[in-house]
Amino acid sequence: MRIRLPKTGAVALLALAGCGAPAVESAPWTTETGGARWRVEVADASMRVDPQIVALGPKDVWAFGGRGSDYTVWRPTARHWNGHHWNKVALPGGRIGAVKAAGASAASDVWAVALGGSDSTVLHWNGERWTIDRRLPGFTVTAMDVFSPRDVRVYGTGARAAGAAWTRSANGWSETGLPFRIARTSARSAQDIWALTFENRLYHQDGAGWRPVPLDDVLPAEKRSGREDTRYQLGTITATATGVWITAEGAGGIPSGETDGTRTEPLGPDDLRLSSLLLHGDADGRRWTSESLMGKTGRLSSFGAPIIDADGGIWLIGSTDINATESALAHRTAKGTWTSTRIRASGFSYFEVRALARVPGSPRFLAAGMTDEKGAILSTP
């Protein structure tokens, strides 16, 4: 089995891209112990680089990533599912980097932002071809929201590492500075956007401006062990008409007595004080509850936002190992019963999910991700 260093000392940073998943109808496909193997739809190394999935319908899905000989020379890639085949679709030439954020308001209005170095490039699909809509020099994209062809928001870090947002309106593109750096968003409308920041805070945009939403009362109090604190990092977010869901992880540094080279046993969750939480707020974000999930889902992924069924069920990316690289699909019914099944696919000894989507109008799940050497797009049976 491969060996990876656990994410100790501090919880991993928030993922650089991705939006919360919308509520979807319940499906008959459910997890069972041992579960069926997932089908490998596409085996492609480009899915190893922060893949993005934009699912518009059973016959209209986009998957984005990056391809290159190493981690410094990547080219953005795009594949499109038409209901029968995954077709490669050429992106405008000369782009360096990988697609770090994507979204759509319709089949003829798909957007993707490629990041190369400290520059970002906004790409647009009009139903027939991809074009470069805007270059953003000195801007590092982290997330985006798409509401219409004339209302697109791209969030990230601008000059002097300050938070910023680029907005496309009927008058073109404009940049606005922000007092925080947005890492993830989930929007119910253009006047109702929820965001997690790299400063580990939750903000809500209600059309009049961004306001902070305190979570101190719902997160467990920090626990001190020796000289180390247990701290919580907000991970992913999904906002629907019925509420807001946020994943969070707690961890402490490795105790100093464990780093002198004398310990022979592997470190476990108890040694690192790992914990996974699911926070749930009402529609206004005023009342919050939390649920501890470490014993139900394993360590949660920092890449896949919760997917909420119309009947109140919840889907998350959990794991079966301390590094959260052996991904599992976890499900909670509306009555609160949890199941979790490791994601397995032919040709992969393990699979680390980096993007999860539910195809609208279908019971089908799509997952994109990687092993240490390979990348792929998987689908449920």
Coordinates of C-alpha atoms in Angstrom, one line a residue:
M1 CA 0.0 0.0 0.0
R2 CA 1.2 3.5 -0.8
I3 CA 2.4 5.7 2.1
R4 CA 1.4 9.4 2.4
L5 CA 2.1 11.9 5.1
P6 CA -1.0 12.7 7.0
K7 CA -2.3 16.3 6.9
T8 CA -1.1 17.2 10.4
G9 CA -0.1 20.3 12.2
A10 CA -2.9 22.2 10.6
V11 CA -6.0 21.3 8.6
A12 CA -5.5 21.4 4.8
L13 CA -6.4 24.7 3.1
L14 CA -9.8 25.1 1.5
A15 CA -9.9 23.8 -2.1
L16 CA -9.3 26.5 -4.7
A17 CA -12.4 26.0 -6.7
G18 CA -15.9 24.7 -6.8
C19 CA -19.5 25.7 -6.0
G20 CA -22.1 24.2 -3.8
A21 CA -24.3 21.6 -5.4
P22 CA -28.0 22.3 -5.9
A23 CA -30.8 20.2 -4.4
V24 CA -31.8 17.3 -6.6
E25 CA -34.4 14.7 -6.7
S26 CA -33.9 11.5 -4.7
A27 CA -32.7 8.4 -6.6
P28 CA -33.2 4.7 -6.2
W29 CA -29.4 4.1 -6.2
T30 CA -28.2 3.9 -2.6
T31 CA -25.1 2.7 -0.8
E32 CA -24.6 -0.8 0.6
T33 CA -21.8 -2.5 2.3
G34 CA -19.2 -3.4 -0.3
G35 CA -21.2 -1.5 -3.0
A36 CA -21.0 -2.1 -6.7
R37 CA -18.0 -0.9 -8.6
W38 CA -18.2 2.4 -10.3
R39 CA -17.9 2.5 -14.1
V40 CA -14.8 4.1 -15.6
E41 CA -16.2 6.6 -18.2
V42 CA -12.9 8.3 -19.1
A43 CA -9.4 7.4 -18.1
D44 CA -7.4 10.6 -18.5
A45 CA -4.6 12.1 -16.5
S46 CA -6.1 15.6 -17.0
M47 CA -8.7 14.7 -14.3
R48 CA -5.9 14.7 -11.7
V49 CA -5.7 18.5 -11.7
D50 CA -8.6 19.9 -9.7
P51 CA -11.3 18.6 -12.1
Q52 CA -14.5 20.5 -12.5
I53 CA -17.9 18.9 -13.5
V54 CA -20.8 21.0 -14.8
A55 CA -23.9 18.7 -15.2
L56 CA -26.8 20.3 -17.1
G57 CA -28.7 17.2 -17.9
P58 CA -28.5 13.5 -18.9
K59 CA -27.2 14.4 -22.3
D60 CA -25.2 17.5 -21.4
V61 CA -22.2 17.3 -19.0
W62 CA -18.9 19.1 -19.2
A63 CA -15.7 17.9 -17.4
F64 CA -12.7 20.2 -17.2
G65 CA -9.1 19.7 -16.0
G66 CA -5.5 20.1 -17.1
R67 CA -2.9 18.0 -18.9
G68 CA 0.9 18.3 -19.0
S69 CA 4.2 16.5 -18.6
D70 CA 4.6 17.8 -15.0
Y71 CA 2.9 20.1 -12.5
T72 CA 4.4 23.3 -14.0
V73 CA 3.3 23.0 -17.7
W74 CA -0.4 22.2 -17.7
R75 CA -2.9 22.9 -20.6
P76 CA -6.6 23.3 -19.8
T77 CA -8.8 20.5 -21.2
A78 CA -12.5 20.0 -21.8
R79 CA -14.7 17.0 -22.4
H80 CA -18.4 16.9 -23.2
W81 CA -20.9 14.2 -22.6
N82 CA -23.7 14.1 -25.2
G83 CA -25.6 11.2 -23.9
H84 CA -23.6 8.6 -25.8
H85 CA -19.9 9.6 -25.8
W86 CA -17.4 11.8 -24.0
N87 CA -15.9 14.0 -26.7
K88 CA -12.8 16.1 -26.4
V89 CA -13.6 19.8 -27.2
A90 CA -10.8 22.1 -28.1
L91 CA -10.2 25.2 -25.9
P92 CA -8.7 28.4 -27.3
G93 CA -5.0 27.8 -28.0
G94 CA -2.1 29.2 -26.1
R95 CA -3.6 28.8 -22.7
I96 CA -1.3 27.6 -19.9
G97 CA -2.6 26.1 -16.7
A98 CA -5.7 24.1 -15.8
V99 CA -9.4 25.0 -15.4
K100 CA -9.9 25.9 -11.8
A101 CA -13.6 27.0 -11.8
A102 CA -16.6 26.4 -14.1
G103 CA -20.3 27.0 -14.2
A104 CA -23.3 27.5 -16.5
S105 CA -26.7 29.0 -16.7
A106 CA -27.8 27.1 -19.8
A107 CA -26.5 24.6 -22.5
S108 CA -25.4 27.6 -24.6
D109 CA -23.9 29.6 -21.7
V110 CA -21.1 27.6 -20.1
W111 CA -18.1 29.3 -18.5
A112 CA -14.7 28.1 -17.4
V113 CA -11.7 29.9 -15.9
A114 CA -8.2 28.7 -16.5
L115 CA -5.4 29.5 -14.1
G116 CA -1.7 29.7 -15.2
G117 CA 0.8 31.2 -12.9
S118 CA -0.7 34.4 -11.5
D119 CA -2.9 35.0 -14.5
S120 CA -6.5 33.8 -15.2
T121 CA -8.4 33.5 -18.5
V122 CA -12.2 33.4 -18.7
L123 CA -13.5 31.1 -21.4
H124 CA -17.1 31.0 -22.8
W125 CA -19.1 28.4 -24.7
N126 CA -22.0 29.8 -26.7
G127 CA -23.3 26.4 -27.8
E128 CA -21.1 26.1 -30.8
R129 CA -17.5 27.0 -29.8
W130 CA -15.2 28.2 -27.0
T131 CA -13.8 31.7 -27.0
I132 CA -11.6 33.8 -24.7
D133 CA -14.0 36.3 -23.1
R134 CA -11.6 38.1 -20.8
R135 CA -8.0 37.9 -19.6
L136 CA -7.4 38.6 -15.9
P137 CA -3.7 39.4 -15.5
G138 CA -2.4 39.1 -11.9
F139 CA -5.6 37.5 -10.7
T140 CA -5.7 34.0 -9.2
V141 CA -9.2 32.5 -9.6
T142 CA -10.7 30.5 -6.8
A143 CA -14.5 30.2 -7.5
M144 CA -17.2 31.5 -9.7
D145 CA -21.0 31.9 -10.0
V146 CA -22.9 32.0 -13.3
F147 CA -26.4 33.5 -13.4
S148 CA -26.8 34.5 -17.0
P149 CA -24.6 35.5 -20.0
R150 CA -24.6 39.0 -18.6
D151 CA -24.1 38.1 -15.0
V152 CA -21.0 36.1 -14.2
R153 CA -18.9 36.5 -11.0
V154 CA -15.3 35.3 -10.7
Y155 CA -13.7 35.4 -7.3
G156 CA -10.1 35.2 -6.3
T157 CA -7.0 37.0 -5.2
G158 CA -5.8 40.1 -7.0
A159 CA -2.8 42.4 -6.6
R160 CA -1.0 42.3 -3.2
A161 CA -2.7 39.1 -2.3
A162 CA -6.0 40.9 -1.6
G163 CA -9.5 39.5 -2.2
A164 CA -11.2 40.6 -5.4
A165 CA -14.2 39.8 -7.6
W166 CA -14.5 40.3 -11.4
T167 CA -18.2 40.8 -12.5
R168 CA -19.5 40.5 -16.1
S169 CA -22.5 42.7 -16.7
A170 CA -24.2 44.3 -19.7
N171 CA -21.5 46.9 -19.6
G172 CA -18.6 44.4 -19.7
W173 CA -16.2 43.3 -17.0
S174 CA -15.3 45.2 -13.9
E175 CA -13.2 44.5 -10.8
T176 CA -14.2 45.1 -7.2
G177 CA -12.0 44.7 -4.1
L178 CA -13.1 42.5 -1.2
P179 CA -12.0 42.6 2.5
F180 CA -11.6 38.8 2.4
R181 CA -10.5 36.1 0.0
I182 CA -13.3 33.9 -1.2
A183 CA -12.5 30.2 -1.5
R184 CA -15.9 28.6 -2.2
T185 CA -19.4 29.9 -3.0
S186 CA -22.9 28.5 -3.3
A187 CA -25.6 30.7 -4.7
R188 CA -29.4 30.5 -4.6
S189 CA -29.7 33.6 -6.8
A190 CA -27.7 36.7 -7.9
Q191 CA -28.9 38.4 -4.7
D192 CA -28.4 35.4 -2.4
I193 CA -24.8 34.1 -2.4
W194 CA -23.0 32.3 0.4
A195 CA -19.2 32.2 0.6
L196 CA -16.5 30.6 2.7
T197 CA -13.2 32.5 2.9
F198 CA -9.6 31.6 3.3
E199 CA -9.8 33.5 6.6
N200 CA -12.1 30.7 7.7
R201 CA -15.3 32.7 7.9
L202 CA -18.8 32.5 6.4
Y203 CA -20.3 35.5 4.5
H204 CA -23.7 36.1 3.0
Q205 CA -24.4 38.4 0.0
D206 CA -28.0 39.5 0.1
G207 CA -27.9 42.0 -2.7
A208 CA -27.1 44.9 -0.4
G209 CA -23.6 43.7 0.4
W210 CA -21.6 41.0 2.2
R211 CA -22.3 40.4 5.8
P212 CA -20.4 38.0 8.2
V213 CA -22.4 35.0 9.6
P214 CA -21.0 33.9 12.9
L215 CA -20.5 30.2 13.5
D216 CA -18.7 30.4 16.9
D217 CA -21.7 29.0 18.7
V218 CA -22.0 25.9 16.5
L219 CA -18.3 24.9 16.2
P220 CA -17.0 22.9 19.2
A221 CA -14.8 24.9 21.6
E222 CA -11.1 24.4 20.9
K223 CA -9.5 21.7 23.0
R224 CA -6.0 22.1 24.3
S225 CA -3.7 19.1 24.6
G226 CA -0.2 19.9 25.8
R227 CA 0.9 22.9 23.7
E228 CA -1.4 22.2 20.7
D229 CA -4.9 23.4 20.0
T230 CA -7.6 21.6 18.1
R231 CA -8.8 24.0 15.4
Y232 CA -11.6 23.8 12.9
Q233 CA -11.4 24.6 9.2
L234 CA -14.5 25.2 7.1
G235 CA -14.4 23.0 4.0
T236 CA -17.3 23.0 1.5
I237 CA -20.7 24.7 1.3
T238 CA -24.1 24.1 -0.3
A239 CA -27.1 26.5 -0.1
T240 CA -30.6 25.5 -1.1
A241 CA -34.1 26.9 -0.5
T242 CA -34.3 24.9 2.7
G243 CA -31.0 25.7 4.3
V244 CA -27.2 25.9 4.2
W245 CA -24.8 23.0 4.7
I246 CA -21.1 23.3 5.5
T247 CA -18.5 20.7 6.1
A248 CA -15.7 21.3 8.6
E249 CA -12.7 19.5 9.9
G250 CA -10.9 19.7 13.2
A251 CA -7.3 18.7 13.9
G252 CA -4.4 19.4 16.2
G253 CA -0.7 19.3 15.6
I254 CA 1.2 16.1 16.3
P255 CA 2.1 16.0 20.0
S256 CA 5.8 16.9 20.4
G257 CA 6.5 13.6 22.1
E258 CA 5.5 11.7 18.9
T259 CA 8.1 13.4 16.7
D260 CA 11.3 12.3 18.3
G261 CA 11.6 9.2 16.1
T262 CA 10.9 6.7 18.9
R263 CA 7.3 5.9 18.1
T264 CA 6.8 2.8 15.9
E265 CA 3.0 2.6 15.6
P266 CA 1.3 4.7 12.8
L267 CA -0.5 7.8 13.9
G268 CA -4.3 7.5 14.0
P269 CA -7.2 9.9 14.1
D270 CA -7.1 10.0 17.9
D271 CA -3.4 11.0 17.9
L272 CA -4.1 13.8 15.5
R273 CA -7.4 14.7 17.1
L274 CA -9.2 14.6 13.8
S275 CA -12.9 15.2 13.5
S276 CA -15.4 15.8 10.7
L277 CA -18.5 17.9 11.1
L278 CA -21.6 18.8 9.1
L279 CA -23.1 22.2 10.0
H280 CA -26.6 23.0 9.0
G281 CA -28.2 26.4 9.1
D282 CA -31.8 27.4 8.4
A283 CA -32.6 29.3 5.2
D284 CA -31.6 32.6 6.7
G285 CA -28.5 31.3 8.3
R286 CA -29.6 32.4 11.8
R287 CA -30.0 29.0 13.6
W288 CA -27.3 26.4 13.3
T289 CA -26.7 22.8 14.4
S290 CA -23.7 20.5 14.0
E291 CA -23.3 16.7 13.6
S292 CA -20.1 14.8 14.2
L293 CA -19.4 12.4 11.3
M294 CA -16.0 10.9 11.9
G295 CA -17.5 7.6 12.9
K296 CA -20.1 7.6 10.2
T297 CA -18.4 8.9 7.1
G298 CA -14.7 8.8 8.0
R299 CA -12.6 11.9 7.2
L300 CA -14.5 14.2 4.8
S301 CA -13.1 15.4 1.5
S302 CA -12.4 19.1 1.1
F303 CA -13.4 19.0 -2.6
G304 CA -17.0 17.8 -2.9
A305 CA -19.8 20.0 -1.6
P306 CA -22.8 18.3 0.0
I307 CA -25.5 17.3 -2.5
I308 CA -29.0 17.7 -1.1
D309 CA -31.9 15.5 -2.2
A310 CA -35.4 17.1 -2.5
D311 CA -36.6 14.8 0.3
G312 CA -33.9 16.0 2.7
G313 CA -31.3 13.3 2.1
I314 CA -27.6 14.3 2.0
W315 CA -24.7 12.9 0.0
L316 CA -21.0 13.6 0.9
I317 CA -17.6 12.4 0.0
G318 CA -16.2 10.5 3.0
S319 CA -13.2 8.2 3.2
T320 CA -11.9 5.0 4.6
D321 CA -8.3 6.1 5.5
I322 CA -6.7 8.8 7.6
N323 CA -5.4 10.7 4.5
A324 CA -8.9 10.9 3.0
T325 CA -7.5 9.6 -0.3
E326 CA -9.6 6.4 -0.4
S327 CA -12.9 8.1 -1.1
A328 CA -16.3 6.7 -0.1
L329 CA -19.8 8.0 -1.0
A330 CA -21.7 8.7 2.2
H331 CA -25.5 9.1 2.4
R332 CA -27.8 10.2 5.1
T333 CA -31.5 9.6 4.7
A334 CA -34.0 12.2 5.7
K335 CA -34.6 10.2 8.9
G336 CA -30.9 10.5 9.8
T337 CA -29.6 7.0 8.9
W338 CA -26.0 7.0 7.5
T339 CA -24.4 4.6 5.1
S340 CA -21.0 4.8 3.4
T341 CA -19.5 2.8 0.6
R342 CA -15.9 3.0 -0.7
I343 CA -15.7 4.2 -4.3
R344 CA -14.0 1.4 -6.3
A345 CA -13.3 1.2 -10.0
S346 CA -11.7 -1.4 -12.3
G347 CA -8.0 -0.7 -12.7
F348 CA -7.8 1.5 -9.6
S349 CA -6.5 0.2 -6.3
Y350 CA -8.0 3.3 -4.7
F351 CA -9.7 6.4 -5.9
E352 CA -9.5 10.0 -4.5
V353 CA -12.5 12.0 -5.6
R354 CA -11.8 15.6 -6.5
A355 CA -15.2 16.5 -7.9
L356 CA -18.7 15.0 -7.4
A357 CA -21.9 15.8 -9.3
R358 CA -25.4 14.5 -9.6
V359 CA -26.8 14.6 -13.1
P360 CA -30.1 16.4 -13.2
G361 CA -33.0 14.3 -14.2
S362 CA -31.1 11.1 -13.5
P363 CA -30.0 8.9 -10.6
R364 CA -26.5 9.0 -12.0
F365 CA -23.5 10.3 -10.0
L366 CA -20.3 11.4 -11.6
A367 CA -16.9 11.6 -9.8
A368 CA -13.7 12.9 -11.2
G369 CA -10.3 12.3 -9.5
M370 CA -7.1 10.4 -9.3
T371 CA -4.7 8.0 -7.9
D372 CA -1.0 8.8 -7.5
E373 CA -0.5 8.1 -11.2
K374 CA -3.8 8.1 -13.0
G375 CA -7.0 10.2 -13.4
A376 CA -10.5 9.3 -14.5
I377 CA -14.2 10.2 -14.6
L378 CA -16.3 7.6 -12.9
S379 CA -20.1 7.0 -12.9
T380 CA -22.4 5.0 -10.7
P381 CA -23.7 1.7 -12.1

